[in-house]
Short mmCIF file of N, CA and C in Angstrom, two decimals:
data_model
loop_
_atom_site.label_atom_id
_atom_site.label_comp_id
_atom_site.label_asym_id
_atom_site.label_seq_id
_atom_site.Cartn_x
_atom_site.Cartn_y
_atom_site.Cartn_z
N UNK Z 12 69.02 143.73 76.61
CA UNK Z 12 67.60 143.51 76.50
C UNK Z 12 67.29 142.13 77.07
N UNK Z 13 66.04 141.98 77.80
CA UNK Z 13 65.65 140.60 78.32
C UNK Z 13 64.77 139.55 77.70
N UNK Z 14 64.95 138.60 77.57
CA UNK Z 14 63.67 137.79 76.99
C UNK Z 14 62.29 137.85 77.56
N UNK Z 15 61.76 138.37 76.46
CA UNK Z 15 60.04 137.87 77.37
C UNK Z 15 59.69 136.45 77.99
N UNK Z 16 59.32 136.54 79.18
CA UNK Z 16 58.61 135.15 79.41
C UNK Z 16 58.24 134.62 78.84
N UNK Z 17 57.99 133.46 78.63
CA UNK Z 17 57.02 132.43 77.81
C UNK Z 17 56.24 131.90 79.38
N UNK Z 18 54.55 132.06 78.18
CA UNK Z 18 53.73 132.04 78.93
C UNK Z 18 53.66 130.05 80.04
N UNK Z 19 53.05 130.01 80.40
CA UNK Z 19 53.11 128.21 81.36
C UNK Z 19 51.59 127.78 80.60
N UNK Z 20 51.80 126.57 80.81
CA UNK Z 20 50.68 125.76 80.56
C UNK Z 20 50.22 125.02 81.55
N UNK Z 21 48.37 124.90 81.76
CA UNK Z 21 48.23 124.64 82.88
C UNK Z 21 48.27 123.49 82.71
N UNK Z 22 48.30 122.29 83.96
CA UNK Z 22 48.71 121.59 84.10
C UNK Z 22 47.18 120.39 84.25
N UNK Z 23 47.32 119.45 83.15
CA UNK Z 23 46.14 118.23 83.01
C UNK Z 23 45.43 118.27 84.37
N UNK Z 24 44.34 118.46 84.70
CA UNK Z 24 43.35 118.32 86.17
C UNK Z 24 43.02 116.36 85.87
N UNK Z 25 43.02 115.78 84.96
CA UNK Z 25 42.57 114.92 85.23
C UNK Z 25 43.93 113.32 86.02
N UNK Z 26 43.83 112.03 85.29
CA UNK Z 26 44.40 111.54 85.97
C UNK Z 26 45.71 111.49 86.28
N UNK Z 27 46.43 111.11 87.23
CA UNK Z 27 47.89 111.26 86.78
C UNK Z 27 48.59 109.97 86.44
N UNK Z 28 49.85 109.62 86.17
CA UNK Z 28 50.07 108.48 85.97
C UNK Z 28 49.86 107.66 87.70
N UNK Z 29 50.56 106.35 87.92
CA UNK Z 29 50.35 105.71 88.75
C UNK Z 29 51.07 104.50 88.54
N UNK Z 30 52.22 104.68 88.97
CA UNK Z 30 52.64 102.77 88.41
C UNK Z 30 52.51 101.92 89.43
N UNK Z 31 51.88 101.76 90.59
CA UNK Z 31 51.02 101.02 91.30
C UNK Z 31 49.57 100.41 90.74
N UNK Z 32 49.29 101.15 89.86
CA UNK Z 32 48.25 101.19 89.46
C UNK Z 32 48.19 100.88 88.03
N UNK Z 33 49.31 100.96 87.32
CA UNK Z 33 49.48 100.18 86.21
C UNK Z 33 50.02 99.20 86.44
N UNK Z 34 50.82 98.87 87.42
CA UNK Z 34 51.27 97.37 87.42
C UNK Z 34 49.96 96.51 87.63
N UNK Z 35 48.96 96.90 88.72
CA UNK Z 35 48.49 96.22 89.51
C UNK Z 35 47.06 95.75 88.01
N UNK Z 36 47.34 96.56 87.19
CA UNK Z 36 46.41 96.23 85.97
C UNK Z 36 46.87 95.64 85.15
N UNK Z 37 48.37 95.90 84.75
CA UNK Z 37 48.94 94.29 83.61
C UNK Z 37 48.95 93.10 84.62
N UNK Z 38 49.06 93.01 85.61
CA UNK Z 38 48.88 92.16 86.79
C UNK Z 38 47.96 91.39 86.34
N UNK Z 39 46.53 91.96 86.80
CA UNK Z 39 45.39 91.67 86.57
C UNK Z 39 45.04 90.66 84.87
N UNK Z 40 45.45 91.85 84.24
CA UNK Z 40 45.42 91.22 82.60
C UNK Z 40 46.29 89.80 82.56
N UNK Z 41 47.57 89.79 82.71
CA UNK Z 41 47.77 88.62 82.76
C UNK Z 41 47.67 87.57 83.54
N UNK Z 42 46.66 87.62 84.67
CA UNK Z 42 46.14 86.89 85.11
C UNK Z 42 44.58 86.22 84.03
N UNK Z 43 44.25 87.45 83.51
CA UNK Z 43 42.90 86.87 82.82
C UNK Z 43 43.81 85.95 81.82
N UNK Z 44 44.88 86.73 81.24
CA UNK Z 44 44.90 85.58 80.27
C UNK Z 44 45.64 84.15 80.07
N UNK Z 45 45.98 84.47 81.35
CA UNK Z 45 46.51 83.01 81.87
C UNK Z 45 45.23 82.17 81.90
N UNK Z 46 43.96 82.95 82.67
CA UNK Z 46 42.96 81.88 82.88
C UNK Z 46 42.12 81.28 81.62
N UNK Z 47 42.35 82.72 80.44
CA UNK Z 47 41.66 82.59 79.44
C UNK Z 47 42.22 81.38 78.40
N UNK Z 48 43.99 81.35 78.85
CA UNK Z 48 44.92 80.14 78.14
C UNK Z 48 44.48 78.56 78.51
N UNK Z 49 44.43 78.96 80.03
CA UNK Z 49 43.98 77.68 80.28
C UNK Z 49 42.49 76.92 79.97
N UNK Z 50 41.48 77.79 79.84
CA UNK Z 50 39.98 77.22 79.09
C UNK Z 50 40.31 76.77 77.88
N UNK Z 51 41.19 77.59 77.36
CA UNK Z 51 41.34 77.28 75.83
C UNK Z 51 41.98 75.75 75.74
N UNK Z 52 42.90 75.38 76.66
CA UNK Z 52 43.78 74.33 76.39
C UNK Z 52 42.65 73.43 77.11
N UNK Z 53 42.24 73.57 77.97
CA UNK Z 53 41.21 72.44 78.73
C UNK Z 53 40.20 72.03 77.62
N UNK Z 54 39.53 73.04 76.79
CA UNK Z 54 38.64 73.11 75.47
C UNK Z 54 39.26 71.94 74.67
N UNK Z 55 40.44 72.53 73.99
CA UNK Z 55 41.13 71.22 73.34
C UNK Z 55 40.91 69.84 73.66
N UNK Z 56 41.73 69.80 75.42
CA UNK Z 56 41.89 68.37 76.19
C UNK Z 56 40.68 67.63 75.87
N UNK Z 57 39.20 68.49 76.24
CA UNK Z 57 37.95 67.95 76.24
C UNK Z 57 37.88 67.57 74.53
N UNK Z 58 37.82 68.24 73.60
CA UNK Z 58 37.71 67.80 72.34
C UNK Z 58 38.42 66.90 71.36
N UNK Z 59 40.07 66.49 72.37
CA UNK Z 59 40.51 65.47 71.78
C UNK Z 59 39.71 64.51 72.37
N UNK Z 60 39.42 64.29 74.05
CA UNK Z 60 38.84 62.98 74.28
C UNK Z 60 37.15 62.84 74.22
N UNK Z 61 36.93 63.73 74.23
CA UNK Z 61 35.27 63.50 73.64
C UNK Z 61 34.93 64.39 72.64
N UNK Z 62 35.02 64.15 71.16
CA UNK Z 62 35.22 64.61 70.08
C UNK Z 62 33.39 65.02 69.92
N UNK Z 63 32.27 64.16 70.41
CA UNK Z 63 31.02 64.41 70.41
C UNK Z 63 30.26 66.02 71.14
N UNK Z 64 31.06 65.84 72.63
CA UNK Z 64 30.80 66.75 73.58
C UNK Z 64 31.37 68.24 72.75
N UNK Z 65 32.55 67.84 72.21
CA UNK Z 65 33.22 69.00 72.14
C UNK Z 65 32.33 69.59 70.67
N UNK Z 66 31.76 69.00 69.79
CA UNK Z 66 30.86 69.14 68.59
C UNK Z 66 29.12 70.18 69.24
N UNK Z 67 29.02 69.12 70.57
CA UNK Z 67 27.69 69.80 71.09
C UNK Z 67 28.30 71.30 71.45
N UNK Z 68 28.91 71.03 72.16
CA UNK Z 68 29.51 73.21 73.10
C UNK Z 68 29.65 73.59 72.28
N UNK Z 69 30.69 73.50 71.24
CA UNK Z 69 30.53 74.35 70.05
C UNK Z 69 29.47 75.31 69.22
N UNK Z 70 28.26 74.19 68.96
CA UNK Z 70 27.16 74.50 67.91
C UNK Z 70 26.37 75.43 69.09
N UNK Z 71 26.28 75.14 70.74
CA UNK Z 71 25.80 75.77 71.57
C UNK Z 71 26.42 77.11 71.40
N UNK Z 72 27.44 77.30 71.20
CA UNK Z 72 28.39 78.68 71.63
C UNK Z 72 28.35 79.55 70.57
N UNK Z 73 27.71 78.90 69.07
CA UNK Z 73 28.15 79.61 67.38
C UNK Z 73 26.42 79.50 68.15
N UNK Z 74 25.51 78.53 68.56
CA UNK Z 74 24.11 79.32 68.64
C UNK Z 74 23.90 80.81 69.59
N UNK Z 75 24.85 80.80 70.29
CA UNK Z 75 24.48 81.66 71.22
C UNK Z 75 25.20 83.09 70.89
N UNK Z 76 26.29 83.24 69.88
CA UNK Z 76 26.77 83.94 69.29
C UNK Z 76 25.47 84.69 68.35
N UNK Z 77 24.96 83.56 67.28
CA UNK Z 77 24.03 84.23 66.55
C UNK Z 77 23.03 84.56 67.65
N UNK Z 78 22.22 84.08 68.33
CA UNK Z 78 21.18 85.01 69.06
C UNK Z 78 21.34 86.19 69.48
N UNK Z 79 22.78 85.85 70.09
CA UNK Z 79 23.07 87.57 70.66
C UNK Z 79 23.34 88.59 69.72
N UNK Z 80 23.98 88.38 68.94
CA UNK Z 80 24.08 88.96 67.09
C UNK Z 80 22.68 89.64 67.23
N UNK Z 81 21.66 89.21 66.77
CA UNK Z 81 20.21 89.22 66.39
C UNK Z 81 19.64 90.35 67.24
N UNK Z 82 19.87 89.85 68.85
CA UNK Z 82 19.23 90.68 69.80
C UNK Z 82 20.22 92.08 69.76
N UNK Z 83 20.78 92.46 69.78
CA UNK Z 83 21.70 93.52 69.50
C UNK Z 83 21.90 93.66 68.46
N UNK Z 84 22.40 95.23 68.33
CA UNK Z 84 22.38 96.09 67.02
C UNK Z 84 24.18 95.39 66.52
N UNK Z 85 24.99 94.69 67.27
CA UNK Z 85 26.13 94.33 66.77
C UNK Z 85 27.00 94.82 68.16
N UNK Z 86 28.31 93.90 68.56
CA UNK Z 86 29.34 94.46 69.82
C UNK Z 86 30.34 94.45 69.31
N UNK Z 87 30.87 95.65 68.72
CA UNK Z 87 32.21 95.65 67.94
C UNK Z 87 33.39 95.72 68.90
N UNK Z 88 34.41 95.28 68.00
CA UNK Z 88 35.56 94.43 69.03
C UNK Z 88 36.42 95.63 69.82
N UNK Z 89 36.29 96.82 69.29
CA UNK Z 89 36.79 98.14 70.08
C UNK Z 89 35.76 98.28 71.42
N UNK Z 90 34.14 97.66 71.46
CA UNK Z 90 33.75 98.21 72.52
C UNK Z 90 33.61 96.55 73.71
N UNK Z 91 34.22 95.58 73.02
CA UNK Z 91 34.40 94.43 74.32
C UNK Z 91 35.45 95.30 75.03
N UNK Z 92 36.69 95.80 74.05
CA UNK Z 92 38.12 95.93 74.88
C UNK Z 92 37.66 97.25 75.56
N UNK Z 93 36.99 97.89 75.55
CA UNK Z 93 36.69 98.78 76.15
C UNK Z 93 35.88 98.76 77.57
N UNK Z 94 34.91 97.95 77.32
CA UNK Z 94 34.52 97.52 78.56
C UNK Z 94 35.21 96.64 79.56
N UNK Z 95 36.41 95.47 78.52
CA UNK Z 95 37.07 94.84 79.52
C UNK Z 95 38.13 95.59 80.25
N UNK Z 96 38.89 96.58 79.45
CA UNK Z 96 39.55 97.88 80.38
C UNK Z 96 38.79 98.70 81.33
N UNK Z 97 37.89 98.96 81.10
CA UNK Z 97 36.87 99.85 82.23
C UNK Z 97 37.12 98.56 83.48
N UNK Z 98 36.63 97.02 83.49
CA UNK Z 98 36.60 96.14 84.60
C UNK Z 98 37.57 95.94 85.05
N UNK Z 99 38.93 95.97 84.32
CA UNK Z 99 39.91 95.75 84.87
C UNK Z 99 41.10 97.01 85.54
N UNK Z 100 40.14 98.13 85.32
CA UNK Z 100 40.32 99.52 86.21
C UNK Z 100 39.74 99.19 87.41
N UNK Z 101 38.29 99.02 87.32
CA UNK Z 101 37.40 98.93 88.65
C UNK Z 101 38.31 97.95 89.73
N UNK Z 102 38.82 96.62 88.95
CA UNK Z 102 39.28 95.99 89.89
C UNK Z 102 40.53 96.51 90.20
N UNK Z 103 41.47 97.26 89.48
CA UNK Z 103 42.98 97.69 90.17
C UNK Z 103 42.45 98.69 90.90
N UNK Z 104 41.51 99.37 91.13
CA UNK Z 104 41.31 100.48 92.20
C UNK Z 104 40.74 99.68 93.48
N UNK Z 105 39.88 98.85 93.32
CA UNK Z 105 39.18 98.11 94.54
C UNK Z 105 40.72 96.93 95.47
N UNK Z 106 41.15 96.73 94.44
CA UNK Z 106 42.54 95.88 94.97
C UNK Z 106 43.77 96.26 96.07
N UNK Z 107 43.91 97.96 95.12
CA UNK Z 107 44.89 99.39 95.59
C UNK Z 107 43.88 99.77 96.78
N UNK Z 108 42.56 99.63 97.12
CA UNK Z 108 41.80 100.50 98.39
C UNK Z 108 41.94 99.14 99.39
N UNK Z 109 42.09 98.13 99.22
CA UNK Z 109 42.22 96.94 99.86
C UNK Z 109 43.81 97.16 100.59
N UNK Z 110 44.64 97.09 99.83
CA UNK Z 110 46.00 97.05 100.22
C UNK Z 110 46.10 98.35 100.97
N UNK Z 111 45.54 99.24 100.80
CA UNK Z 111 45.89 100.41 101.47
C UNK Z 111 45.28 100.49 102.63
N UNK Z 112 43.86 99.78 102.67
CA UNK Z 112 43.55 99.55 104.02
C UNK Z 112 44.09 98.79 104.48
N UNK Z 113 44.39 97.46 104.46
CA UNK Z 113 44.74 96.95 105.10
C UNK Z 113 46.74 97.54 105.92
N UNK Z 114 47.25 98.37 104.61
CA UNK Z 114 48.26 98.99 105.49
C UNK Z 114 47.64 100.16 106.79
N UNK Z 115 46.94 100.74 106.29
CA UNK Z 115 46.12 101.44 107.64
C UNK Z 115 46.10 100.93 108.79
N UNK Z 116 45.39 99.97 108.95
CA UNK Z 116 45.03 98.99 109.63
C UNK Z 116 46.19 98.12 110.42
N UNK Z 117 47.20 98.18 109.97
CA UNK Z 117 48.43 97.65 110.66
C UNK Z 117 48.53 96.12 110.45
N UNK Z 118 47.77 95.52 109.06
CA UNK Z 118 47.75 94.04 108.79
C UNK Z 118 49.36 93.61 108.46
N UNK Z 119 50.11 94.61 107.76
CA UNK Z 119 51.25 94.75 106.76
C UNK Z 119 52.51 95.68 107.34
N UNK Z 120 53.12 94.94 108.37
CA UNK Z 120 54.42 94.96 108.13
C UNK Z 120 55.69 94.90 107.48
N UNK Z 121 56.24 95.79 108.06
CA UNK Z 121 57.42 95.93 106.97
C UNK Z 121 58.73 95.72 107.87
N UNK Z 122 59.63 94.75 107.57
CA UNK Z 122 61.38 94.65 108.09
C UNK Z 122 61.85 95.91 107.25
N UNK Z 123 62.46 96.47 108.13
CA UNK Z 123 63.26 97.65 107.41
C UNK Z 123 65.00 96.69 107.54
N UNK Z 124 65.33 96.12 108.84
CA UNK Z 124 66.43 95.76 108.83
C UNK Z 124 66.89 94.10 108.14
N UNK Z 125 67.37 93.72 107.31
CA UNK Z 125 67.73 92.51 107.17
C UNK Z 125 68.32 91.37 108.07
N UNK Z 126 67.85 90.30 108.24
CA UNK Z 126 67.82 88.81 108.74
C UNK Z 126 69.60 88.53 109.10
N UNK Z 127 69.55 88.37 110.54
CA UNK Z 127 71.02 88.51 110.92
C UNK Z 127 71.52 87.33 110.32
N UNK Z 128 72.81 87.63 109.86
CA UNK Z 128 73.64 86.28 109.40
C UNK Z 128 73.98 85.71 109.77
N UNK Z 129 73.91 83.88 110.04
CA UNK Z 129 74.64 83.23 111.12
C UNK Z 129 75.70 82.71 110.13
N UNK Z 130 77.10 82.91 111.34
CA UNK Z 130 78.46 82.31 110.88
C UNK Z 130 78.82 81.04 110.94
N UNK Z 131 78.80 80.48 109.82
CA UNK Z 131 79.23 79.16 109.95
C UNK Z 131 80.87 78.77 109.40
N UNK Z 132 81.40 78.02 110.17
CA UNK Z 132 82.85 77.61 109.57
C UNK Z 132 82.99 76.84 108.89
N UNK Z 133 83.19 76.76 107.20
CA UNK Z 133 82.73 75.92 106.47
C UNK Z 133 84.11 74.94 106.63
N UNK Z 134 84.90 74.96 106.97
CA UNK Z 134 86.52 74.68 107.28
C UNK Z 134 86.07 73.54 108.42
N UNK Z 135 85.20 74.04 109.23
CA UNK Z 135 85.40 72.82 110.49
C UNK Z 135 84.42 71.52 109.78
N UNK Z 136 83.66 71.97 108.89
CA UNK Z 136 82.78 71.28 108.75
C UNK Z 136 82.91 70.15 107.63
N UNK Z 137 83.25 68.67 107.94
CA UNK Z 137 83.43 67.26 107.21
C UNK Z 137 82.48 67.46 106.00
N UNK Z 138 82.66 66.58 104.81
CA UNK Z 138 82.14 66.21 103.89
C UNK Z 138 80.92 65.53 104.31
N UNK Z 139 80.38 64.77 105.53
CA UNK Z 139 79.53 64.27 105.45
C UNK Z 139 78.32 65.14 105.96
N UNK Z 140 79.01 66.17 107.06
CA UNK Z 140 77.99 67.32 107.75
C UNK Z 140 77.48 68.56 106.78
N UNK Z 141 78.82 68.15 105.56
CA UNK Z 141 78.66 69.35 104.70
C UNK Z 141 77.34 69.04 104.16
N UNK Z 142 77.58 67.45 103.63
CA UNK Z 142 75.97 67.45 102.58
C UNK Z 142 74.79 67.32 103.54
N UNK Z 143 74.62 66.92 104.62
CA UNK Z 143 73.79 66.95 105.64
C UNK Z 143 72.96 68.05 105.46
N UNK Z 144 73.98 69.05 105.79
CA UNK Z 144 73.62 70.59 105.90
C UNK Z 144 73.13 70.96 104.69
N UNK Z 145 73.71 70.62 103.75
CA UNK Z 145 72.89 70.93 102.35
C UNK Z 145 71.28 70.51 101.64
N UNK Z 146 71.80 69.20 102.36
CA UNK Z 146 70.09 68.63 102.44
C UNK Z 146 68.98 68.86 102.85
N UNK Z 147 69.49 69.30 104.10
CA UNK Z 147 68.85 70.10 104.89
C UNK Z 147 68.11 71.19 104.72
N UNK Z 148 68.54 72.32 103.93
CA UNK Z 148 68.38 73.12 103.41
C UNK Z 148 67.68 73.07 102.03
N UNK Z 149 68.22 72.41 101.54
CA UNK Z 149 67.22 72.04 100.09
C UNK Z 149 65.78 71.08 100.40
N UNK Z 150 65.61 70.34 101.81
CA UNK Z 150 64.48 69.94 101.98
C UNK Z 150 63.54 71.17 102.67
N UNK Z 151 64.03 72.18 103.11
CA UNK Z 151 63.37 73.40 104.02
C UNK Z 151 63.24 74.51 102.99
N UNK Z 152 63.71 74.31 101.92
CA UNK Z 152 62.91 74.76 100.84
C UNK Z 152 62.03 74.43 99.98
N UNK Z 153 61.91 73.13 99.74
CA UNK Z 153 61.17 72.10 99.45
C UNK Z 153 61.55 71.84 97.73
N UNK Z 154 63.22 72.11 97.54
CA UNK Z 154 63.81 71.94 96.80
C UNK Z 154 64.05 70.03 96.23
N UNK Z 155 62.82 69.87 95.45
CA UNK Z 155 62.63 68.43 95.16
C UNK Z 155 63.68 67.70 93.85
N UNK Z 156 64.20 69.21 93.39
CA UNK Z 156 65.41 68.64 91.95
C UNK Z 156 66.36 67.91 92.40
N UNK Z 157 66.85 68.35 94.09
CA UNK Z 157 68.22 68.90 94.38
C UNK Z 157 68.62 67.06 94.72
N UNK Z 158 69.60 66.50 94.35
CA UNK Z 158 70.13 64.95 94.17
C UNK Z 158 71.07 64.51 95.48
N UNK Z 159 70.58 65.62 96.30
CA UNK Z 159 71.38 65.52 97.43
C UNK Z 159 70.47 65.29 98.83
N UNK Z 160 70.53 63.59 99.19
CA UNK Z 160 69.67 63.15 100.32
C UNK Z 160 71.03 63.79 101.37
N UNK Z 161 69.77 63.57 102.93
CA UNK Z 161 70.60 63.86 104.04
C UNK Z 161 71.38 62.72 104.11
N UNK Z 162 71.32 60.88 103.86
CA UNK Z 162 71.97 60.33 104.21
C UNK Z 162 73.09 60.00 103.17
N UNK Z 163 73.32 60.77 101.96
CA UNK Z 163 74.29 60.48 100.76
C UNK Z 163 75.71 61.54 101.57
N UNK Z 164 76.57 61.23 101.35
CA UNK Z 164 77.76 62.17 101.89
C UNK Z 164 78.24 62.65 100.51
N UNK Z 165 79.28 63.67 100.37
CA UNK Z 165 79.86 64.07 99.73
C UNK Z 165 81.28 63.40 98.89
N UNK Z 166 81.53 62.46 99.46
CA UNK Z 166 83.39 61.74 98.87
C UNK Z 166 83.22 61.21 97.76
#
């Protein structure tokens, strides 16, 4: 005897996932809240050194809180995050139609092959050419830690 089929289920019409499109939105987010970290800490900076100024923005910002309170029926904190997810959709789609034009468009190249290796003989090369060369390299990266001038040698 055979098993009956089991019937299929159709398949969601709406969005699909996208991890271009979710990256390009925690992206986004932690960009806001990098910027949102930094007001906050600049807020501080300003209120340790002008303790007056920082008293005025305040009473401005708790006034402008209550007005808007007043003029509205209330903005509960499920419908800020809601609207700030809706903006920060709009912008990962406008970002993703950007990048994609511009790959259209032929702005965005791509190396498929990797950067030929040049051979160097580290054997021929003295302690003093060695750090030369090192310096060299750590200044063409603009490697400012690195304790190694072109004119210091290695001995």
């Amino acid at each position: 005897m055979t098993t009956p089929e089991s019937p299929t289920r159709p398949l969601p019409t709406g969005r699909r996932f996208d991890l271009r499109a979710t990256a390009m939105f925690f992206g986004l987010a932690a960009v806001g809240l990098c910027v949102a970290g930094w007001a906050v800490r600049t807020a501080f900076d300003v209120a340790d050194r002008r303790p007056v100024w920082a008293v005025l923005l305040g009473s401005g910002a708790v006034l402008a809180v209550v007005l808007r309170r007043r003029r509205s029926s209330g903005l509960a904190g499920w419908a800020l995050a809601r609207r700030t997810t809706d903006v920060l959709e709009k912008a990962t789609a406008t970002a993703l139609e950007a990048l994609e034009e511009e790959a259209a468009a032929g702005c965005v190249t791509v190396v498929d092959e990797p950067l030929p290796a040049v051979a160097v003989d580290h054997a021929t090369l003295g302690p003093d050419r060695l750090g030369q060369a090192t310096a060299g390299l750590c200044c063409e990266r603009h490697d400012r830690g690195s304790d190694v001038g072109p004119e210091e040698s290695w001995r």
